[in-house]
Amino acid sequence: MGGTDVTVLERSGDLLKVRIAGWQQDEVDRVIYALRGQRIFSATVGKKVVDKIERLKTEVDPDTELTWHQVQIDTWVSKENLISEGDQLWAYTKEMYTAACSTCHGLRDPEHFLANQWIGSLKAMKRFISLDKEQYRILQKYLQLNAKDTGGSEAHG
């Protein structure tokens, strides 16, 4: 998904073998989240690929008592689907946020909400903005990564 950090492991022509690292909530095997306890989507995987996800460790979130697994998966992707300058993506997304969300009301600082609160808040505003599915997802990820409980703008651009 857009905005997901990957580590390049190998190159073969136009293909790159990348590693995606993150967290899975127990019994939610097809989604990899960016942070433990946060619903910040990094990747979704098909049923045939679930068994390729490697679990590194397991923790219980003390706030929710939910079990989370730190995971990683290695996969091949086309290099045309990746960008090397994440800062440019986040700068674009910040501009998109300003343009889309300040039309009707004053712009809220991303640190106004917790990461998981941004899901509902943005969903409530979805009908008022004209973003395609990918733009909406990257905007949500930007807001979540810059939320009050994920380090705010100082940590994620």
mmCIF file of C-alpha atoms in Angstrom, residues 3-131:
data_model
loop_
_atom_site.group_PDB
_atom_site.id
_atom_site.type_symbol
_atom_site.label_atom_id
_atom_site.label_comp_id
_atom_site.label_asym_id
_atom_site.label_seq_id
_atom_site.Cartn_x
_atom_site.Cartn_y
_atom_site.Cartn_z
ATOM 1 C CA GLY A 3 3.507 4.963 1.950
ATOM 2 C CA THR A 4 4.690 1.593 3.222
ATOM 3 C CA ASP A 5 8.409 1.382 3.898
ATOM 4 C CA VAL A 6 10.160 -1.592 2.345
ATOM 5 C CA THR A 7 13.709 -2.888 2.471
ATOM 6 C CA VAL A 8 15.165 -3.934 -0.875
ATOM 7 C CA LEU A 9 16.860 -7.329 -0.567
ATOM 8 C CA GLU A 10 17.595 -8.255 -4.203
ATOM 9 C CA ARG A 11 17.287 -6.900 -7.731
ATOM 10 C CA SER A 12 16.525 -8.805 -10.914
ATOM 11 C CA GLY A 13 15.868 -6.643 -13.967
ATOM 12 C CA ASP A 14 12.722 -4.612 -13.305
ATOM 13 C CA LEU A 15 11.853 -6.641 -10.216
ATOM 14 C CA LEU A 16 12.864 -6.021 -6.632
ATOM 15 C CA LYS A 17 12.689 -8.478 -3.780
ATOM 16 C CA VAL A 18 11.500 -6.433 -0.820
ATOM 17 C CA ARG A 19 10.815 -7.042 2.836
ATOM 18 C CA ILE A 20 7.733 -5.574 4.466
ATOM 19 C CA ALA A 21 7.888 -5.502 8.255
ATOM 20 C CA GLY A 22 5.113 -4.667 10.648
ATOM 21 C CA TRP A 23 2.521 -6.074 13.024
ATOM 22 C CA GLN A 24 -0.475 -8.369 12.795
ATOM 23 C CA GLN A 25 -3.305 -8.537 15.253
ATOM 24 C CA ASP A 26 -3.856 -12.100 16.424
ATOM 25 C CA GLU A 27 -6.264 -13.916 14.085
ATOM 26 C CA VAL A 28 -6.104 -11.139 11.457
ATOM 27 C CA ASP A 29 -3.655 -12.954 9.215
ATOM 28 C CA ARG A 30 -4.123 -11.097 5.938
ATOM 29 C CA VAL A 31 -3.284 -7.567 7.129
ATOM 30 C CA ILE A 32 0.078 -6.130 8.155
ATOM 31 C CA TYR A 33 -0.088 -2.903 10.149
ATOM 32 C CA ALA A 34 2.676 -0.310 10.509
ATOM 33 C CA LEU A 35 2.619 -0.198 14.322
ATOM 34 C CA ARG A 36 1.490 -2.484 17.126
ATOM 35 C CA GLY A 37 -1.968 -1.576 18.346
ATOM 36 C CA GLN A 38 -2.622 0.869 15.508
ATOM 37 C CA ARG A 39 -4.834 0.226 12.480
ATOM 38 C CA ILE A 40 -2.378 1.800 10.045
ATOM 39 C CA PHE A 41 -2.412 -0.458 6.985
ATOM 40 C CA SER A 42 0.952 -1.379 5.473
ATOM 41 C CA ALA A 43 -0.019 -4.396 3.372
ATOM 42 C CA THR A 44 -2.748 -6.884 2.714
ATOM 43 C CA VAL A 45 -1.933 -10.359 1.467
ATOM 44 C CA GLY A 46 -3.900 -13.010 -0.383
ATOM 45 C CA LYS A 47 -4.854 -16.329 1.170
ATOM 46 C CA LYS A 48 -2.127 -18.130 -0.791
ATOM 47 C CA VAL A 49 0.592 -15.906 0.663
ATOM 48 C CA VAL A 50 -0.411 -15.852 4.344
ATOM 49 C CA ASP A 51 1.833 -18.821 5.151
ATOM 50 C CA LYS A 52 4.874 -16.880 3.859
ATOM 51 C CA ILE A 53 4.572 -14.292 6.630
ATOM 52 C CA GLU A 54 7.230 -14.858 9.270
ATOM 53 C CA ARG A 55 6.367 -14.155 12.907
ATOM 54 C CA LEU A 56 9.286 -12.667 14.804
ATOM 55 C CA LYS A 57 7.772 -12.128 18.247
ATOM 56 C CA THR A 58 4.449 -11.819 20.036
ATOM 57 C CA GLU A 59 3.338 -9.114 22.473
ATOM 58 C CA VAL A 60 0.169 -8.238 24.323
ATOM 59 C CA ASP A 61 -0.843 -4.577 24.052
ATOM 60 C CA PRO A 62 -1.168 -3.421 27.669
ATOM 61 C CA ASP A 63 -3.849 -0.853 26.779
ATOM 62 C CA THR A 64 -6.202 -3.217 24.926
ATOM 63 C CA GLU A 65 -4.978 -6.659 26.030
ATOM 64 C CA LEU A 66 -4.990 -7.699 22.359
ATOM 65 C CA THR A 67 -2.248 -10.002 21.108
ATOM 66 C CA TRP A 68 -0.019 -8.676 18.331
ATOM 67 C CA HIS A 69 2.685 -10.414 16.306
ATOM 68 C CA GLN A 70 5.707 -8.629 14.893
ATOM 69 C CA VAL A 71 6.021 -9.984 11.346
ATOM 70 C CA GLN A 72 7.827 -9.684 8.055
ATOM 71 C CA ILE A 73 7.301 -10.963 4.540
ATOM 72 C CA ASP A 74 9.630 -11.030 1.557
ATOM 73 C CA THR A 75 8.078 -10.643 -1.881
ATOM 74 C CA TRP A 76 8.931 -9.619 -5.428
ATOM 75 C CA VAL A 77 7.482 -6.394 -6.836
ATOM 76 C CA SER A 78 7.951 -4.336 -9.967
ATOM 77 C CA LYS A 79 10.284 -1.409 -9.318
ATOM 78 C CA GLU A 80 7.831 0.866 -11.159
ATOM 79 C CA ASN A 81 5.465 0.447 -8.199
ATOM 80 C CA LEU A 82 7.947 1.964 -5.741
ATOM 81 C CA ILE A 83 9.406 5.387 -5.131
ATOM 82 C CA SER A 84 12.739 6.063 -3.501
ATOM 83 C CA GLU A 85 11.879 9.486 -2.081
ATOM 84 C CA GLY A 86 9.297 9.046 0.667
ATOM 85 C CA ASP A 87 9.650 12.709 1.644
ATOM 86 C CA GLN A 88 8.158 13.731 -1.719
ATOM 87 C CA LEU A 89 5.168 11.443 -1.182
ATOM 88 C CA TRP A 90 4.487 12.862 2.282
ATOM 89 C CA ALA A 91 4.910 16.457 1.043
ATOM 90 C CA TYR A 92 2.360 15.743 -1.712
ATOM 91 C CA THR A 93 0.012 14.151 0.826
ATOM 92 C CA LYS A 94 0.319 17.129 3.171
ATOM 93 C CA GLU A 95 -0.644 19.433 0.276
ATOM 94 C CA MET A 96 -3.541 17.121 -0.625
ATOM 95 C CA TYR A 97 -4.721 17.229 2.992
ATOM 96 C CA THR A 98 -4.655 21.014 3.009
ATOM 97 C CA ALA A 99 -6.480 21.269 -0.326
ATOM 98 C CA ALA A 100 -9.123 18.621 0.391
ATOM 99 C CA CYS A 101 -9.819 19.283 4.048
ATOM 100 C CA SER A 102 -9.639 23.059 4.447
ATOM 101 C CA THR A 103 -12.352 23.798 1.896
ATOM 102 C CA CYS A 104 -15.235 23.291 4.345
ATOM 103 C CA HIS A 105 -13.633 23.882 7.738
ATOM 104 C CA GLY A 106 -10.463 24.899 9.492
ATOM 105 C CA LEU A 107 -7.661 22.399 9.069
ATOM 106 C CA ARG A 108 -7.041 20.207 12.104
ATOM 107 C CA ASP A 109 -3.494 19.386 13.042
ATOM 108 C CA PRO A 110 -2.878 15.659 12.457
ATOM 109 C CA GLU A 111 -1.946 15.457 16.155
ATOM 110 C CA HIS A 112 -5.513 16.444 17.065
ATOM 111 C CA PHE A 113 -6.630 12.769 17.017
ATOM 112 C CA LEU A 114 -5.192 9.403 17.950
ATOM 113 C CA ALA A 115 -4.199 7.207 14.987
ATOM 114 C CA ASN A 116 -7.222 4.927 15.254
ATOM 115 C CA GLN A 117 -9.574 7.922 15.659
ATOM 116 C CA TRP A 118 -8.519 9.270 12.257
ATOM 117 C CA ILE A 119 -10.213 6.273 10.590
ATOM 118 C CA GLY A 120 -13.702 7.322 11.734
ATOM 119 C CA SER A 121 -13.096 11.047 11.437
ATOM 120 C CA LEU A 122 -11.889 10.786 7.848
ATOM 121 C CA LYS A 123 -14.665 8.338 6.952
ATOM 122 C CA ALA A 124 -17.249 10.862 8.165
ATOM 123 C CA MET A 125 -15.802 13.466 5.781
ATOM 124 C CA LYS A 126 -15.304 11.119 2.816
ATOM 125 C CA ARG A 127 -18.487 12.168 1.016
ATOM 126 C CA PHE A 128 -17.345 15.801 1.000
ATOM 127 C CA ILE A 129 -13.977 15.215 -0.670
ATOM 128 C CA SER A 130 -13.168 14.078 -4.191
ATOM 129 C CA LEU A 131 -10.251 11.720 -3.722
#
